[in-house]
Amino acid sequence: MITLKQALKLSKEELKTFKEDLKNKIEANQELNAYIDINNVGDGIPIAIKDNIQVKNWFVTSGSNILQGYIAPYNATVIEKLLDAGLSPFGRTNMDEFAMGSTTESSFYGKTQNPHNPEHVPGGSSGGSAAVVGAGLAIAALGSDTGGSIRQPAAFCGIVGMKPTYGRVSRYGLGAYASSLDQIGPMTQNVEDAAILYDIISGSDDKDSTNAKMDDKITPNLNPDRKLRIATLPSYIKDASDDVKQAYQKAIDALKDAGHEIVEKEMMDAKFDISAYYITATAEACTNLARYDGIRYGNRVEGKNLEDTFIQTRSNGFGDEVKRRILLGNFVLSSGYYEAYYVKAQKTRHIIKDEYAKIFEDVDLILSPVAPSVAPKFGELENPMDMYLSDIYTISVNLAGLPALSLPISKNADGMPVGLQLIASAYDEQTLFDGALSLEKEINYKG
């Protein structure tokens, strides 16, 4: 598959031919189940779009039964930015229902396969976007990251996935899961493509009240030769698998060989991250998902009266994982438990943010695992608690609103990719991409 950088040099006629060939290739690989459908807007470079990002006149369903039949009436800001830059939304990718999951198994459309081994999950919730790039069925894709939903599937599928600083990319037109955590980001074949796509979708937007209104560009100033001070977290990886530990050491050696200074730092036990994240995310989710009632849009199941219509619509429209998180969110916000759970979670979130700030007073980047292991097989994370624990290394980044980038480091004995992430301080995407490009060049991963 050609890179985004190469595609930017193609003529309109070459792009037209390329898209026809790509569509045929996608249709020949339907068993992957990574694309829900193959629509196209414009005549630009094709970019795959996660099913929770609004594209005008497309069915956009967030991988859920309750939104079947909903047609987007407008474009998300990131889609407008793609079109303005000569790129085209091309194909809707599969995802965990309402971005709630780590395996893409909760999708209404069925599970997506990992392009490296069909018995393994592609990760989630942006599993479809990761799989199409990893399988060579897309030049690049957009995903969304609430607690690792770009970085984790990117690591599982052997591609690059980047979560921007909260506010750097407009959320206008993104189906909300947890509004204080969600961010749209690029999923690409390499770090430079991620920087190019990030530059295109980031920037000011008056339609998003949380937008940072910062328009600086990364790609013109990319410099893999910058020497950086990078923190490692030895105690943080104690529960990771041997595959991840070996990749971590390989990345440390590569960074040292590239001339970067490595220092060891400590962070508090990640079990606190899990608690703070799932209380915060589910509380926001139960509020955001209250709008899906069968009255204004999407599927409706007629009941005996209005209340029964709400109950029947939501009971039949939402999957088990979404219902579970709505129940949990309502519980932690309920009278008598709000102080005990939600308020404590916000205090913990503040401690996590302060802890990162203290580390970044002394270093430029942090090297961290993305997941405790390589992509598990289907069914291995059937227990919801096991699935929640698989996010242990990614969720603190969202709680603190920081930028992070996952890139492939190695493969294990079974040929499954192992990815790691670099984390930067807020709004310092330039350093993040510079460090990631340096590591990518030194590792020279072969997909």
Short mmCIF file of C-alpha atoms in Angstrom, two decimals:
data_model
loop_
_atom_site.label_atom_id
_atom_site.label_comp_id
_atom_site.label_asym_id
_atom_site.label_seq_id
_atom_site.Cartn_x
_atom_site.Cartn_y
_atom_site.Cartn_z
CA MET A 1 0.00 0.00 0.00
CA ILE A 2 1.33 3.45 -0.90
CA THR A 3 1.84 5.89 1.95
CA LEU A 4 -0.14 9.08 2.47
CA LYS A 5 2.96 11.10 1.59
CA GLN A 6 3.20 9.26 -1.74
CA ALA A 7 -0.55 9.55 -2.40
CA LEU A 8 -0.40 13.33 -2.08
CA LYS A 9 1.64 13.36 -5.31
CA LEU A 10 -0.89 11.38 -7.38
CA SER A 11 -2.95 13.05 -10.11
CA LYS A 12 -6.76 12.95 -10.14
CA GLU A 13 -6.74 10.25 -12.82
CA GLU A 14 -4.24 8.15 -10.88
CA LEU A 15 -6.36 8.55 -7.73
CA LYS A 16 -9.49 7.49 -9.58
CA THR A 17 -7.78 4.31 -10.79
CA PHE A 18 -6.30 3.70 -7.35
CA LYS A 19 -9.73 3.97 -5.69
CA GLU A 20 -11.27 1.49 -8.12
CA ASP A 21 -8.47 -0.98 -7.45
CA LEU A 22 -8.78 -0.40 -3.70
CA LYS A 23 -12.52 -1.04 -3.76
CA ASN A 24 -11.96 -4.34 -5.60
CA LYS A 25 -9.30 -5.31 -3.06
CA ILE A 26 -11.64 -4.52 -0.15
CA GLU A 27 -14.46 -6.58 -1.67
CA ALA A 28 -12.05 -9.50 -2.11
CA ASN A 29 -11.18 -9.40 1.62
CA GLN A 30 -14.63 -9.16 3.18
CA GLU A 31 -13.89 -11.90 5.72
CA LEU A 32 -11.84 -9.31 7.65
CA ASN A 33 -15.14 -7.49 8.37
CA ALA A 34 -13.29 -4.22 8.93
CA TYR A 35 -15.38 -2.11 6.54
CA ILE A 36 -19.10 -1.76 7.17
CA ASP A 37 -19.63 -0.24 3.73
CA ILE A 38 -17.58 1.49 1.05
CA ASN A 39 -18.87 4.99 0.33
CA ASN A 40 -16.81 7.78 -1.17
CA VAL A 41 -17.00 11.57 -0.93
CA GLY A 42 -15.03 13.67 -3.42
CA ASP A 43 -12.19 12.69 -5.70
CA GLY A 44 -9.30 13.03 -3.27
CA ILE A 45 -7.05 10.60 -1.43
CA PRO A 46 -9.17 7.90 0.29
CA ILE A 47 -9.16 7.91 4.09
CA ALA A 48 -11.17 5.31 6.04
CA ILE A 49 -13.55 6.74 8.66
CA LYS A 50 -14.62 5.21 11.98
CA ASP A 51 -18.38 4.67 12.24
CA ASN A 52 -18.85 7.32 14.96
CA ILE A 53 -17.66 10.30 12.89
CA GLN A 54 -20.37 12.18 10.99
CA VAL A 55 -20.08 12.17 7.19
CA LYS A 56 -22.97 13.94 5.47
CA ASN A 57 -25.46 11.56 3.79
CA TRP A 58 -23.70 8.47 5.18
CA PHE A 59 -25.31 5.98 7.53
CA VAL A 60 -23.42 6.59 10.79
CA THR A 61 -24.34 4.15 13.54
CA SER A 62 -21.48 3.92 16.09
CA GLY A 63 -21.60 0.15 15.61
CA SER A 64 -25.03 -0.01 17.28
CA ASN A 65 -28.45 -1.42 16.50
CA ILE A 66 -30.17 1.61 18.03
CA LEU A 67 -28.83 3.91 15.28
CA GLN A 68 -29.70 1.72 12.30
CA GLY A 69 -31.26 3.91 9.63
CA TYR A 70 -29.73 7.16 10.91
CA ILE A 71 -28.26 9.29 8.11
CA ALA A 72 -25.78 12.01 9.08
CA PRO A 73 -27.13 15.49 8.15
CA TYR A 74 -23.75 17.24 8.34
CA ASN A 75 -19.99 16.70 8.22
CA ALA A 76 -17.83 16.54 11.31
CA THR A 77 -15.19 19.27 11.40
CA VAL A 78 -12.43 16.71 10.73
CA ILE A 79 -14.27 15.63 7.57
CA GLU A 80 -14.48 19.23 6.35
CA LYS A 81 -10.75 19.58 7.00
CA LEU A 82 -10.03 16.37 5.04
CA LEU A 83 -12.05 17.61 2.07
CA ASP A 84 -10.38 21.04 2.16
CA ALA A 85 -6.98 19.32 2.03
CA GLY A 86 -7.88 17.17 -0.98
CA LEU A 87 -8.62 13.97 0.92
CA SER A 88 -11.81 11.90 0.65
CA PRO A 89 -13.76 9.99 3.29
CA PHE A 90 -13.72 6.46 1.85
CA GLY A 91 -15.43 3.62 3.68
CA ARG A 92 -16.95 3.28 7.14
CA THR A 93 -14.94 1.10 9.53
CA ASN A 94 -16.22 -1.28 12.18
CA MET A 95 -15.98 -0.47 15.89
CA ASP A 96 -17.09 -1.53 19.35
CA GLU A 97 -20.63 -0.29 19.97
CA PHE A 98 -20.47 3.40 20.95
CA ALA A 99 -16.69 2.95 21.32
CA MET A 100 -17.22 0.81 24.44
CA GLY A 101 -14.84 -2.10 24.24
CA SER A 102 -11.28 -3.21 23.60
CA THR A 103 -11.76 -5.94 20.98
CA THR A 104 -14.41 -4.79 18.42
CA GLU A 105 -16.46 -7.82 19.48
CA SER A 106 -19.37 -5.70 20.78
CA SER A 107 -20.19 -4.30 17.31
CA PHE A 108 -23.70 -4.78 15.89
CA TYR A 109 -21.97 -5.80 12.63
CA GLY A 110 -19.99 -8.66 14.16
CA LYS A 111 -16.33 -8.98 15.04
CA THR A 112 -13.42 -7.71 12.95
CA GLN A 113 -10.42 -10.01 12.45
CA ASN A 114 -6.82 -9.10 13.16
CA PRO A 115 -4.99 -8.86 9.79
CA HIS A 116 -2.01 -10.76 11.22
CA ASN A 117 -4.07 -13.71 12.49
CA PRO A 118 -7.84 -14.12 12.08
CA GLU A 119 -8.08 -15.94 15.43
CA HIS A 120 -6.97 -12.80 17.28
CA VAL A 121 -8.84 -9.56 18.01
CA PRO A 122 -7.76 -6.35 16.24
CA GLY A 123 -8.23 -4.35 19.45
CA GLY A 124 -10.83 -1.69 20.06
CA SER A 125 -12.75 0.36 19.90
CA SER A 126 -11.17 1.55 16.62
CA GLY A 127 -10.47 -2.04 15.57
CA GLY A 128 -11.88 -1.62 12.07
CA SER A 129 -9.71 1.41 11.33
CA ALA A 130 -6.59 -0.35 12.63
CA ALA A 131 -7.36 -3.54 10.69
CA VAL A 132 -7.87 -1.83 7.31
CA VAL A 133 -4.55 0.01 7.59
CA GLY A 134 -2.76 -3.07 8.92
CA ALA A 135 -4.18 -5.23 6.12
CA GLY A 136 -3.19 -2.79 3.37
CA LEU A 137 -6.84 -1.94 2.64
CA ALA A 138 -6.48 1.76 3.44
CA ILE A 139 -3.77 4.40 3.07
CA ALA A 140 -4.77 5.78 6.47
CA ALA A 141 -7.81 6.02 8.73
CA LEU A 142 -9.39 8.14 11.42
CA GLY A 143 -10.23 6.67 14.82
CA SER A 144 -11.28 8.00 18.19
CA ASP A 145 -9.50 7.51 21.51
CA THR A 146 -11.35 7.66 24.84
CA GLY A 147 -9.11 5.39 26.89
CA GLY A 148 -6.69 3.97 24.33
CA SER A 149 -9.06 3.18 21.46
CA ILE A 150 -6.61 4.41 18.81
CA ARG A 151 -3.32 3.34 20.38
CA GLN A 152 -4.30 -0.17 21.53
CA PRO A 153 -5.70 -1.45 18.19
CA ALA A 154 -2.78 0.23 16.42
CA ALA A 155 -0.38 -1.76 18.61
CA PHE A 156 -2.33 -4.99 18.03
CA CYS A 157 -2.37 -4.50 14.23
CA GLY A 158 1.22 -3.29 13.78
CA ILE A 159 0.51 0.29 12.69
CA VAL A 160 0.95 3.83 14.04
CA GLY A 161 -1.88 5.35 16.08
CA MET A 162 -1.81 8.84 17.58
CA LYS A 163 -3.99 10.43 20.27
CA PRO A 164 -3.70 14.25 20.25
CA THR A 165 -3.76 16.53 23.27
CA TYR A 166 -7.37 17.04 24.40
CA GLY A 167 -8.71 19.99 22.44
CA ARG A 168 -6.20 19.95 19.58
CA VAL A 169 -8.64 18.19 17.22
CA SER A 170 -12.28 19.27 17.09
CA ARG A 171 -14.82 16.82 18.52
CA TYR A 172 -17.68 18.45 16.59
CA GLY A 173 -19.40 15.61 14.75
CA LEU A 174 -17.91 12.82 16.86
CA GLY A 175 -20.44 10.51 18.50
CA ALA A 176 -19.81 11.20 22.18
CA TYR A 177 -18.85 8.46 24.60
CA ALA A 178 -17.11 10.42 27.39
CA SER A 179 -16.88 14.08 26.41
CA SER A 180 -13.93 15.00 28.64
CA LEU A 181 -11.84 12.09 27.32
CA ASP A 182 -12.71 11.59 23.60
CA GLN A 183 -10.26 12.65 20.87
CA ILE A 184 -10.16 11.93 17.13
CA GLY A 185 -6.74 10.97 15.80
CA PRO A 186 -4.83 9.48 12.83
CA MET A 187 -4.08 5.81 12.22
CA THR A 188 -1.39 5.35 9.59
CA GLN A 189 1.36 3.16 8.19
CA ASN A 190 4.21 5.25 9.59
CA VAL A 191 4.98 8.20 11.87
CA GLU A 192 5.43 10.77 9.09
CA ASP A 193 2.00 9.94 7.63
CA ALA A 194 0.52 10.33 11.12
CA ALA A 195 2.07 13.81 11.37
CA ILE A 196 0.70 14.77 7.94
CA LEU A 197 -2.81 13.58 8.77
CA TYR A 198 -2.67 15.16 12.23
CA ASP A 199 -1.75 18.52 10.69
CA ILE A 200 -4.75 18.25 8.36
CA ILE A 201 -7.38 17.45 11.01
CA SER A 202 -6.10 19.56 13.92
CA GLY A 203 -6.61 23.26 14.53
CA SER A 204 -9.20 25.85 15.45
CA ASP A 205 -12.94 25.24 15.40
CA ASP A 206 -15.57 27.60 16.82
CA LYS A 207 -18.12 24.76 16.80
CA ASP A 208 -16.28 22.95 19.59
CA SER A 209 -16.23 24.78 22.94
CA THR A 210 -13.35 22.57 24.17
CA ASN A 211 -11.16 23.32 21.13
CA ALA A 212 -7.70 24.69 21.95
CA LYS A 213 -7.65 26.98 18.87
CA MET A 214 -4.02 26.22 18.08
CA ASP A 215 -3.02 26.02 14.41
CA ASP A 216 0.72 25.27 14.49
CA LYS A 217 1.89 22.55 12.08
CA ILE A 218 4.14 19.62 12.91
CA THR A 219 5.29 18.15 9.58
CA PRO A 220 7.45 21.08 8.32
CA ASN A 221 9.51 20.92 11.53
CA LEU A 222 9.88 17.15 11.93
CA ASN A 223 13.35 16.41 13.27
CA PRO A 224 14.27 12.83 14.24
CA ASP A 225 17.81 13.99 15.11
CA ARG A 226 16.72 15.98 18.19
CA LYS A 227 18.30 14.53 21.31
CA LEU A 228 15.66 14.06 23.98
CA ARG A 229 15.47 13.05 27.63
CA ILE A 230 13.09 10.09 27.81
CA ALA A 231 11.66 8.46 30.93
CA THR A 232 11.14 4.73 31.36
CA LEU A 233 8.85 3.16 33.97
CA PRO A 234 10.48 -0.07 35.22
CA SER A 235 7.93 -0.87 37.95
CA TYR A 236 5.06 0.10 35.66
CA ILE A 237 5.65 -2.89 33.36
CA LYS A 238 5.97 -5.56 36.06
CA ASP A 239 2.63 -7.14 35.10
CA ALA A 240 3.25 -7.04 31.35
CA SER A 241 3.91 -10.21 29.33
CA ASP A 242 7.42 -11.29 28.36
CA ASP A 243 6.72 -10.20 24.76
CA VAL A 244 5.99 -6.65 25.91
CA LYS A 245 8.96 -6.58 28.32
CA GLN A 246 11.31 -7.68 25.53
CA ALA A 247 9.93 -5.04 23.16
CA TYR A 248 10.29 -2.43 25.92
CA GLN A 249 13.96 -3.27 26.37
CA LYS A 250 14.49 -3.28 22.61
CA ALA A 251 12.99 0.23 22.39
CA ILE A 252 15.17 1.48 25.27
CA ASP A 253 18.32 0.14 23.55
CA ALA A 254 17.24 1.73 20.24
CA LEU A 255 16.64 5.10 21.89
CA LYS A 256 20.06 4.96 23.55
CA ASP A 257 21.67 4.08 20.20
CA ALA A 258 19.92 7.11 18.67
CA GLY A 259 21.59 9.34 21.26
CA HIS A 260 18.66 9.98 23.59
CA GLU A 261 19.15 10.15 27.35
CA ILE A 262 17.18 7.51 29.28
CA VAL A 263 16.13 8.10 32.88
CA GLU A 264 14.00 5.95 35.19
CA LYS A 265 10.85 7.36 36.77
CA GLU A 266 8.06 6.00 38.95
CA MET A 267 4.27 6.36 38.71
CA MET A 268 1.59 5.28 41.16
CA ASP A 269 -0.06 1.90 40.68
CA ALA A 270 -2.16 1.87 37.51
CA LYS A 271 -5.08 0.26 39.40
CA PHE A 272 -6.05 3.78 40.47
CA ASP A 273 -6.13 4.84 36.80
CA ILE A 274 -8.59 2.03 36.05
CA SER A 275 -10.94 3.06 38.86
CA ALA A 276 -10.87 6.78 38.03
CA TYR A 277 -11.30 6.14 34.31
CA TYR A 278 -14.26 3.77 34.42
CA ILE A 279 -16.14 5.89 36.96
CA THR A 280 -15.55 9.05 34.90
CA ALA A 281 -16.21 7.48 31.50
CA THR A 282 -19.37 5.62 32.48
CA ALA A 283 -20.79 8.66 34.28
CA GLU A 284 -20.34 10.77 31.14
CA ALA A 285 -21.54 7.95 28.90
CA CYS A 286 -24.87 7.45 30.67
CA THR A 287 -25.55 11.16 30.18
CA ASN A 288 -24.45 11.23 26.53
CA LEU A 289 -26.42 8.10 25.63
CA ALA A 290 -29.64 9.40 27.18
CA ARG A 291 -30.41 11.05 23.81
CA TYR A 292 -30.85 7.66 22.11
CA ASP A 293 -34.47 7.00 22.92
CA GLY A 294 -36.06 6.13 19.56
CA ILE A 295 -37.93 9.44 19.37
CA ARG A 296 -35.63 11.76 17.46
CA TYR A 297 -33.55 9.37 15.36
CA GLY A 298 -32.51 5.77 14.91
CA ASN A 299 -34.45 2.60 15.62
CA ARG A 300 -37.71 2.69 17.56
CA VAL A 301 -39.61 -0.14 19.22
CA GLU A 302 -43.21 0.91 19.79
CA GLY A 303 -44.41 0.36 23.36
CA LYS A 304 -47.79 0.65 25.09
CA ASN A 305 -47.03 4.26 26.01
CA LEU A 306 -44.17 6.77 25.85
CA GLU A 307 -42.29 5.37 28.82
CA ASP A 308 -42.62 1.82 27.51
CA THR A 309 -41.38 2.98 24.09
CA PHE A 310 -38.23 4.38 25.76
CA ILE A 311 -37.70 1.15 27.67
CA GLN A 312 -38.31 -1.19 24.72
CA THR A 313 -36.20 0.90 22.33
CA ARG A 314 -33.20 1.09 24.64
CA SER A 315 -33.53 -2.54 25.79
CA ASN A 316 -33.50 -3.83 22.21
CA GLY A 317 -31.21 -1.17 20.71
CA PHE A 318 -28.22 -1.29 23.07
CA GLY A 319 -25.85 -4.24 23.42
CA ASP A 320 -24.80 -5.81 26.73
CA GLU A 321 -21.58 -3.81 27.16
CA VAL A 322 -23.31 -0.47 26.57
CA LYS A 323 -26.10 -1.38 29.02
CA ARG A 324 -23.49 -2.39 31.58
CA ARG A 325 -21.74 0.97 31.35
CA ILE A 326 -25.01 2.94 31.42
CA LEU A 327 -25.98 1.10 34.62
CA LEU A 328 -22.60 1.74 36.20
CA GLY A 329 -22.67 5.41 35.18
CA ASN A 330 -26.11 5.95 36.67
CA PHE A 331 -25.00 4.20 39.86
CA VAL A 332 -21.90 6.38 40.45
CA LEU A 333 -23.95 9.54 39.81
CA SER A 334 -26.86 8.52 42.01
CA SER A 335 -27.74 10.23 45.28
CA GLY A 336 -25.71 8.76 48.11
CA TYR A 337 -22.92 7.43 45.86
CA TYR A 338 -21.88 10.58 43.96
CA GLU A 339 -19.47 11.72 46.69
CA ALA A 340 -18.21 8.22 47.36
CA TYR A 341 -17.36 7.41 43.74
CA TYR A 342 -17.58 10.23 41.19
CA VAL A 343 -16.04 12.97 43.33
CA LYS A 344 -13.21 10.67 44.45
CA ALA A 345 -12.56 9.72 40.81
CA GLN A 346 -12.16 13.39 39.87
CA LYS A 347 -9.72 13.92 42.75
CA THR A 348 -7.74 10.89 41.59
CA ARG A 349 -7.79 12.25 38.04
CA HIS A 350 -6.22 15.47 39.33
CA ILE A 351 -3.50 13.50 41.12
CA ILE A 352 -2.74 11.58 37.89
CA LYS A 353 -2.46 14.84 35.95
CA ASP A 354 -0.14 16.33 38.59
CA GLU A 355 2.00 13.20 38.57
CA TYR A 356 2.54 13.49 34.81
CA ALA A 357 3.29 17.22 35.15
CA LYS A 358 5.98 16.49 37.74
CA ILE A 359 7.67 13.92 35.49
CA PHE A 360 7.57 16.28 32.50
CA GLU A 361 9.43 18.92 34.52
CA ASP A 362 12.47 16.68 34.09
CA VAL A 363 11.92 14.80 30.80
CA ASP A 364 10.66 15.36 27.25
CA LEU A 365 8.87 12.03 26.71
CA ILE A 366 7.76 8.91 28.54
CA LEU A 367 8.10 5.42 27.04
CA SER A 368 5.24 3.14 28.11
CA PRO A 369 3.58 -0.13 27.10
CA VAL A 370 0.24 0.12 25.30
CA ALA A 371 -1.27 -3.18 26.46
CA PRO A 372 -0.15 -5.93 28.87
CA SER A 373 0.20 -8.44 26.01
CA VAL A 374 -0.14 -8.93 22.27
CA ALA A 375 -3.64 -9.14 20.79
CA PRO A 376 -5.58 -11.87 22.63
CA LYS A 377 -7.63 -14.50 20.85
CA PHE A 378 -11.37 -14.03 20.43
CA GLY A 379 -13.20 -14.90 23.62
CA GLU A 380 -10.18 -14.54 25.92
CA LEU A 381 -11.50 -11.25 27.32
CA GLU A 382 -15.07 -12.49 27.75
CA ASN A 383 -15.02 -11.40 31.38
CA PRO A 384 -15.70 -7.62 31.35
CA MET A 385 -13.16 -7.06 34.15
CA ASP A 386 -10.39 -8.66 32.08
CA MET A 387 -11.30 -6.33 29.20
CA TYR A 388 -11.22 -3.28 31.46
CA LEU A 389 -7.80 -4.27 32.84
CA SER A 390 -6.42 -4.54 29.30
CA ASP A 391 -6.60 -0.71 29.14
CA ILE A 392 -4.33 -0.30 32.14
CA TYR A 393 -1.48 1.45 30.30
CA THR A 394 -3.47 3.82 28.08
CA ILE A 395 -6.26 5.38 30.15
CA SER A 396 -4.13 7.68 32.32
CA VAL A 397 -3.12 9.59 29.17
CA ASN A 398 -6.77 10.43 28.48
CA LEU A 399 -7.45 11.32 32.10
CA ALA A 400 -4.57 13.81 31.94
CA GLY A 401 -5.48 15.05 28.42
CA LEU A 402 -1.98 14.35 27.04
CA PRO A 403 -0.80 13.43 23.52
CA ALA A 404 0.57 9.94 22.91
CA LEU A 405 1.63 7.85 19.92
CA SER A 406 1.72 4.09 19.56
CA LEU A 407 4.15 2.53 17.08
CA PRO A 408 5.14 -1.07 16.29
CA ILE A 409 8.41 -2.29 17.82
CA SER A 410 8.63 -6.01 17.13
CA LYS A 411 6.73 -9.26 16.61
CA ASN A 412 6.50 -12.18 19.00
CA ALA A 413 7.25 -15.80 18.14
CA ASP A 414 3.77 -16.23 16.66
CA GLY A 415 4.14 -13.22 14.37
CA MET A 416 1.84 -10.92 16.37
CA PRO A 417 2.90 -7.24 16.57
CA VAL A 418 4.02 -5.62 19.80
CA GLY A 419 3.58 -1.86 20.04
CA LEU A 420 4.72 0.69 22.59
CA GLN A 421 3.71 4.30 23.14
CA LEU A 422 5.52 7.57 23.66
CA ILE A 423 3.74 10.17 25.80
CA ALA A 424 4.42 13.92 25.71
CA SER A 425 3.32 16.88 27.80
CA ALA A 426 0.16 18.74 26.80
CA TYR A 427 0.33 20.58 23.44
CA ASP A 428 3.86 19.32 22.75
CA GLU A 429 2.98 17.21 19.71
CA GLN A 430 6.19 18.37 17.97
CA THR A 431 8.40 16.61 20.52
CA LEU A 432 6.14 13.55 20.43
CA PHE A 433 6.45 13.15 16.66
CA ASP A 434 10.18 13.93 16.66
CA GLY A 435 10.85 11.24 19.27
CA ALA A 436 8.55 8.73 17.58
CA LEU A 437 10.19 9.29 14.18
CA SER A 438 13.61 8.79 15.73
CA LEU A 439 12.52 5.52 17.38
CA GLU A 440 10.82 4.31 14.20
CA LYS A 441 13.98 4.87 12.14
CA GLU A 442 16.19 3.13 14.69
CA ILE A 443 13.85 0.13 15.11
CA ASN A 444 13.16 -0.25 11.37
CA TYR A 445 10.10 -2.44 12.00
CA LYS A 446 9.06 -4.60 9.06
CA GLY A 447 5.32 -5.19 8.90
#
